[in-house]
PDB file of C-alpha atoms in Angstrom:
ATOM      1  CA  MET A   1      52.253 133.838 131.677  1.00 39.00           C
ATOM      2  CA  ASN A   2      49.523 132.821 134.065  1.00 46.00           C
ATOM      3  CA  GLY A   3      49.312 129.738 136.276  1.00 45.00           C
ATOM      4  CA  LEU A   4      51.727 126.965 137.058  1.00 44.00           C
ATOM      5  CA  PRO A   5      54.498 125.668 134.799  1.00 45.00           C
ATOM      6  CA  GLY A   6      53.165 123.170 132.312  1.00 48.00           C
ATOM      7  CA  GLN A   7      49.661 124.561 132.687  1.00 48.00           C
ATOM      8  CA  ALA A   8      48.065 126.070 129.591  1.00 53.00           C
ATOM      9  CA  ALA A   9      47.149 129.752 129.773  1.00 53.00           C
ATOM     10  CA  ASP A  10      43.484 129.027 129.023  1.00 59.00           C
ATOM     11  CA  SER A  11      43.132 126.195 131.552  1.00 61.00           C
ATOM     12  CA  GLN A  12      40.855 126.519 134.551  1.00 72.00           C
ATOM     13  CA  PRO A  13      42.165 126.454 138.134  1.00 68.00           C
ATOM     14  CA  GLY A  14      40.347 123.169 138.809  1.00 75.00           C
ATOM     15  CA  ASP A  15      42.067 121.464 135.865  1.00 86.00           C
ATOM     16  CA  LEU A  16      45.249 120.877 137.848  1.00 88.00           C
ATOM     17  CA  ALA A  17      43.258 119.337 140.697  1.00 88.00           C
ATOM     18  CA  ASN A  18      41.438 117.106 138.204  1.00 88.00           C
ATOM     19  CA  GLU A  19      44.731 116.005 136.668  1.00 91.00           C
ATOM     20  CA  VAL A  20      46.219 115.221 140.081  1.00 93.00           C
ATOM     21  CA  GLU A  21      43.087 113.299 141.067  1.00 92.00           C
ATOM     22  CA  GLY A  22      43.196 111.336 137.817  1.00 90.00           C
ATOM     23  CA  TYR A  23      46.879 110.576 138.302  1.00 94.00           C
ATOM     24  CA  LEU A  24      46.319 109.367 141.860  1.00 94.00           C
ATOM     25  CA  LEU A  25      43.361 107.217 140.809  1.00 93.00           C
ATOM     26  CA  TRP A  26      45.419 105.656 138.015  1.00 94.00           C
ATOM     27  CA  GLN A  27      48.329 104.969 140.379  1.00 95.00           C
ATOM     28  CA  ALA A  28      45.892 103.269 142.754  1.00 95.00           C
ATOM     29  CA  ARG A  29      44.682 101.155 139.819  1.00 95.00           C
ATOM     30  CA  VAL A  30      48.292 100.228 138.987  1.00 95.00           C
ATOM     31  CA  ALA A  31      48.994  99.272 142.611  1.00 96.00           C
ATOM     32  CA  GLU A  32      45.805  97.186 142.724  1.00 96.00           C
ATOM     33  CA  ALA A  33      46.735  95.391 139.482  1.00 96.00           C
ATOM     34  CA  GLU A  34      50.219  94.636 140.803  1.00 95.00           C
ATOM     35  CA  THR A  35      48.811  93.301 144.085  1.00 95.00           C
ATOM     36  CA  ARG A  36      46.321  91.079 142.280  1.00 95.00           C
ATOM     37  CA  ALA A  37      49.037  89.873 139.888  1.00 95.00           C
ATOM     38  CA  ARG A  38      51.268  88.892 142.802  1.00 94.00           C
ATOM     39  CA  ALA A  39      48.394  87.074 144.499  1.00 93.00           C
ATOM     40  CA  PHE A  40      47.593  85.224 141.275  1.00 93.00           C
ATOM     41  CA  ALA A  41      51.208  84.233 140.617  1.00 92.00           C
ATOM     42  CA  GLU A  42      51.714  83.044 144.205  1.00 90.00           C
ATOM     43  CA  GLN A  43      49.120  80.332 143.617  1.00 91.00           C
ATOM     44  CA  LEU A  44      51.297  78.913 140.853  1.00 90.00           C
ATOM     45  CA  ASP A  45      54.100  77.659 143.100  1.00 88.00           C
ATOM     46  CA  TRP A  46      55.737  75.527 140.397  1.00 91.00           C
ATOM     47  CA  LEU A  47      56.811  78.605 138.390  1.00 88.00           C
ATOM     48  CA  THR A  48      60.385  79.797 138.304  1.00 90.00           C
ATOM     49  CA  THR A  49      61.130  83.352 139.397  1.00 91.00           C
ATOM     50  CA  GLY A  50      61.444  84.505 135.783  1.00 93.00           C
ATOM     51  CA  GLN A  51      58.183  82.872 134.788  1.00 94.00           C
ATOM     52  CA  ARG A  52      56.420  84.355 137.804  1.00 93.00           C
ATOM     53  CA  GLU A  53      57.679  87.828 136.892  1.00 94.00           C
ATOM     54  CA  GLN A  54      56.513  87.383 133.290  1.00 96.00           C
ATOM     55  CA  ILE A  55      53.059  86.255 134.392  1.00 95.00           C
ATOM     56  CA  GLU A  56      52.794  89.120 136.864  1.00 95.00           C
ATOM     57  CA  GLN A  57      53.828  91.626 134.191  1.00 96.00           C
ATOM     58  CA  HIS A  58      51.363  90.159 131.683  1.00 96.00           C
ATOM     59  CA  TYR A  59      48.590  90.215 134.298  1.00 96.00           C
ATOM     60  CA  VAL A  60      49.306  93.866 135.168  1.00 96.00           C
ATOM     61  CA  THR A  61      49.487  94.881 131.501  1.00 96.00           C
ATOM     62  CA  ASP A  62      46.227  93.115 130.702  1.00 96.00           C
ATOM     63  CA  SER A  63      44.487  94.532 133.754  1.00 96.00           C
ATOM     64  CA  LEU A  64      45.591  98.087 132.987  1.00 96.00           C
ATOM     65  CA  GLN A  65      44.582  97.749 129.329  1.00 96.00           C
ATOM     66  CA  ARG A  66      41.121  96.631 130.402  1.00 96.00           C
ATOM     67  CA  ALA A  67      40.916  99.561 132.821  1.00 95.00           C
ATOM     68  CA  ARG A  68      41.975 101.970 130.052  1.00 95.00           C
ATOM     69  CA  ASP A  69      39.370 100.502 127.693  1.00 96.00           C
ATOM     70  CA  ASP A  70      36.709 100.905 130.379  1.00 95.00           C
ATOM     71  CA  LEU A  71      37.708 104.518 130.942  1.00 93.00           C
ATOM     72  CA  GLU A  72      37.620 105.249 127.215  1.00 95.00           C
ATOM     73  CA  ARG A  73      34.096 103.809 126.997  1.00 97.00           C
ATOM     74  CA  VAL A  74      33.010 105.944 129.953  1.00 95.00           C
ATOM     75  CA  VAL A  75      34.534 109.059 128.373  1.00 94.00           C
ATOM     76  CA  ALA A  76      32.803 108.356 125.056  1.00 96.00           C
ATOM     77  CA  ARG A  77      29.482 107.886 126.856  1.00 97.00           C
ATOM     78  CA  CYS A  78      29.983 111.112 128.803  1.00 96.00           C
ATOM     79  CA  HIS A  79      30.618 113.006 125.572  1.00 96.00           C
ATOM     80  CA  SER A  80      27.520 111.553 123.922  1.00 97.00           C
ATOM     81  CA  LEU A  81      25.366 112.350 126.974  1.00 97.00           C
ATOM     82  CA  ARG A  82      26.730 115.888 127.081  1.00 97.00           C
ATOM     83  CA  ALA A  83      25.904 116.408 123.409  1.00 97.00           C
ATOM     84  CA  GLU A  84      22.423 114.990 123.943  1.00 97.00           C
ATOM     85  CA  TYR A  85      21.739 117.201 126.959  1.00 97.00           C
ATOM     86  CA  GLU A  86      23.099 120.286 125.197  1.00 97.00           C
ATOM     87  CA  HIS A  87      20.758 119.576 122.271  1.00 97.00           C
ATOM     88  CA  ARG A  88      17.803 119.180 124.645  1.00 97.00           C
ATOM     89  CA  TYR A  89      18.745 122.392 126.465  1.00 97.00           C
ATOM     90  CA  ARG A  90      18.934 124.365 123.202  1.00 97.00           C
ATOM     91  CA  THR A  91      15.544 122.978 122.135  1.00 97.00           C
ATOM     92  CA  LEU A  92      13.974 123.846 125.493  1.00 97.00           C
ATOM     93  CA  ARG A  93      15.524 127.320 125.444  1.00 97.00           C
ATOM     94  CA  ARG A  94      14.166 127.985 121.936  1.00 97.00           C
ATOM     95  CA  ARG A  95      10.741 126.782 123.022  1.00 97.00           C
ATOM     96  CA  CYS A  96      10.773 129.040 126.103  1.00 98.00           C
ATOM     97  CA  VAL A  97      11.871 132.067 124.082  1.00 97.00           C
ATOM     98  CA  ALA A  98       9.141 131.351 121.523  1.00 97.00           C
ATOM     99  CA  TRP A  99       6.516 131.186 124.285  1.00 97.00           C
ATOM    100  CA  VAL A 100       7.742 134.424 125.866  1.00 97.00           C
ATOM    101  CA  LEU A 101       7.698 136.186 122.486  1.00 97.00           C
ATOM    102  CA  ALA A 102       4.231 134.823 121.726  1.00 97.00           C
ATOM    103  CA  VAL A 103       2.901 136.034 125.083  1.00 97.00           C
ATOM    104  CA  CYS A 104       4.520 139.467 124.569  1.00 96.00           C
ATOM    105  CA  VAL A 105       3.053 139.770 121.071  1.00 96.00           C
ATOM    106  CA  GLY A 106      -0.346 138.674 122.381  1.00 95.00           C
ATOM    107  CA  LEU A 107      -0.264 141.168 125.257  1.00 95.00           C
ATOM    108  CA  THR A 108       0.906 143.947 122.943  1.00 95.00           C
ATOM    109  CA  THR A 109      -1.908 143.156 120.519  1.00 94.00           C
ATOM    110  CA  VAL A 110      -4.523 143.043 123.275  1.00 94.00           C
ATOM    111  CA  THR A 111      -3.195 146.281 124.777  1.00 94.00           C
ATOM    112  CA  GLY A 112      -3.182 147.957 121.364  1.00 91.00           C
ATOM    113  CA  LEU A 113      -6.721 146.850 120.639  1.00 90.00           C
ATOM    114  CA  TYR A 114      -7.876 147.983 124.078  1.00 88.00           C
ATOM    115  CA  LEU A 115      -6.323 151.396 123.578  1.00 87.00           C
ATOM    116  CA  LEU A 116      -8.019 151.760 120.187  1.00 84.00           C
ATOM    117  CA  LEU A 117     -11.432 151.174 121.729  1.00 78.00           C
TER     118      LEU A 117
END
């Protein structure tokens, strides 16, 4: 078994760092949502403690759901861009190989004709 516990055998060394970074960014988002929820609920001074807690929880839940939706849209866009760029790269690579083969065939033909003369 290679790597850290809980880490797949085929995972890259940077994957753990990416997961930790993602976790820390999400926790920062949670803390920000909670802070904003508290600030919002403080403005509503007529609420009871229970009502304030419910509003704060709803605000945090809504905020985090919006953040998750945003992240999912970004991920989907990244995947579509990656597919598009991979397609363009394959097309460019085929074109380059075709040009190299055409030049080699042309040079071989010219060299063969020159040697026959």
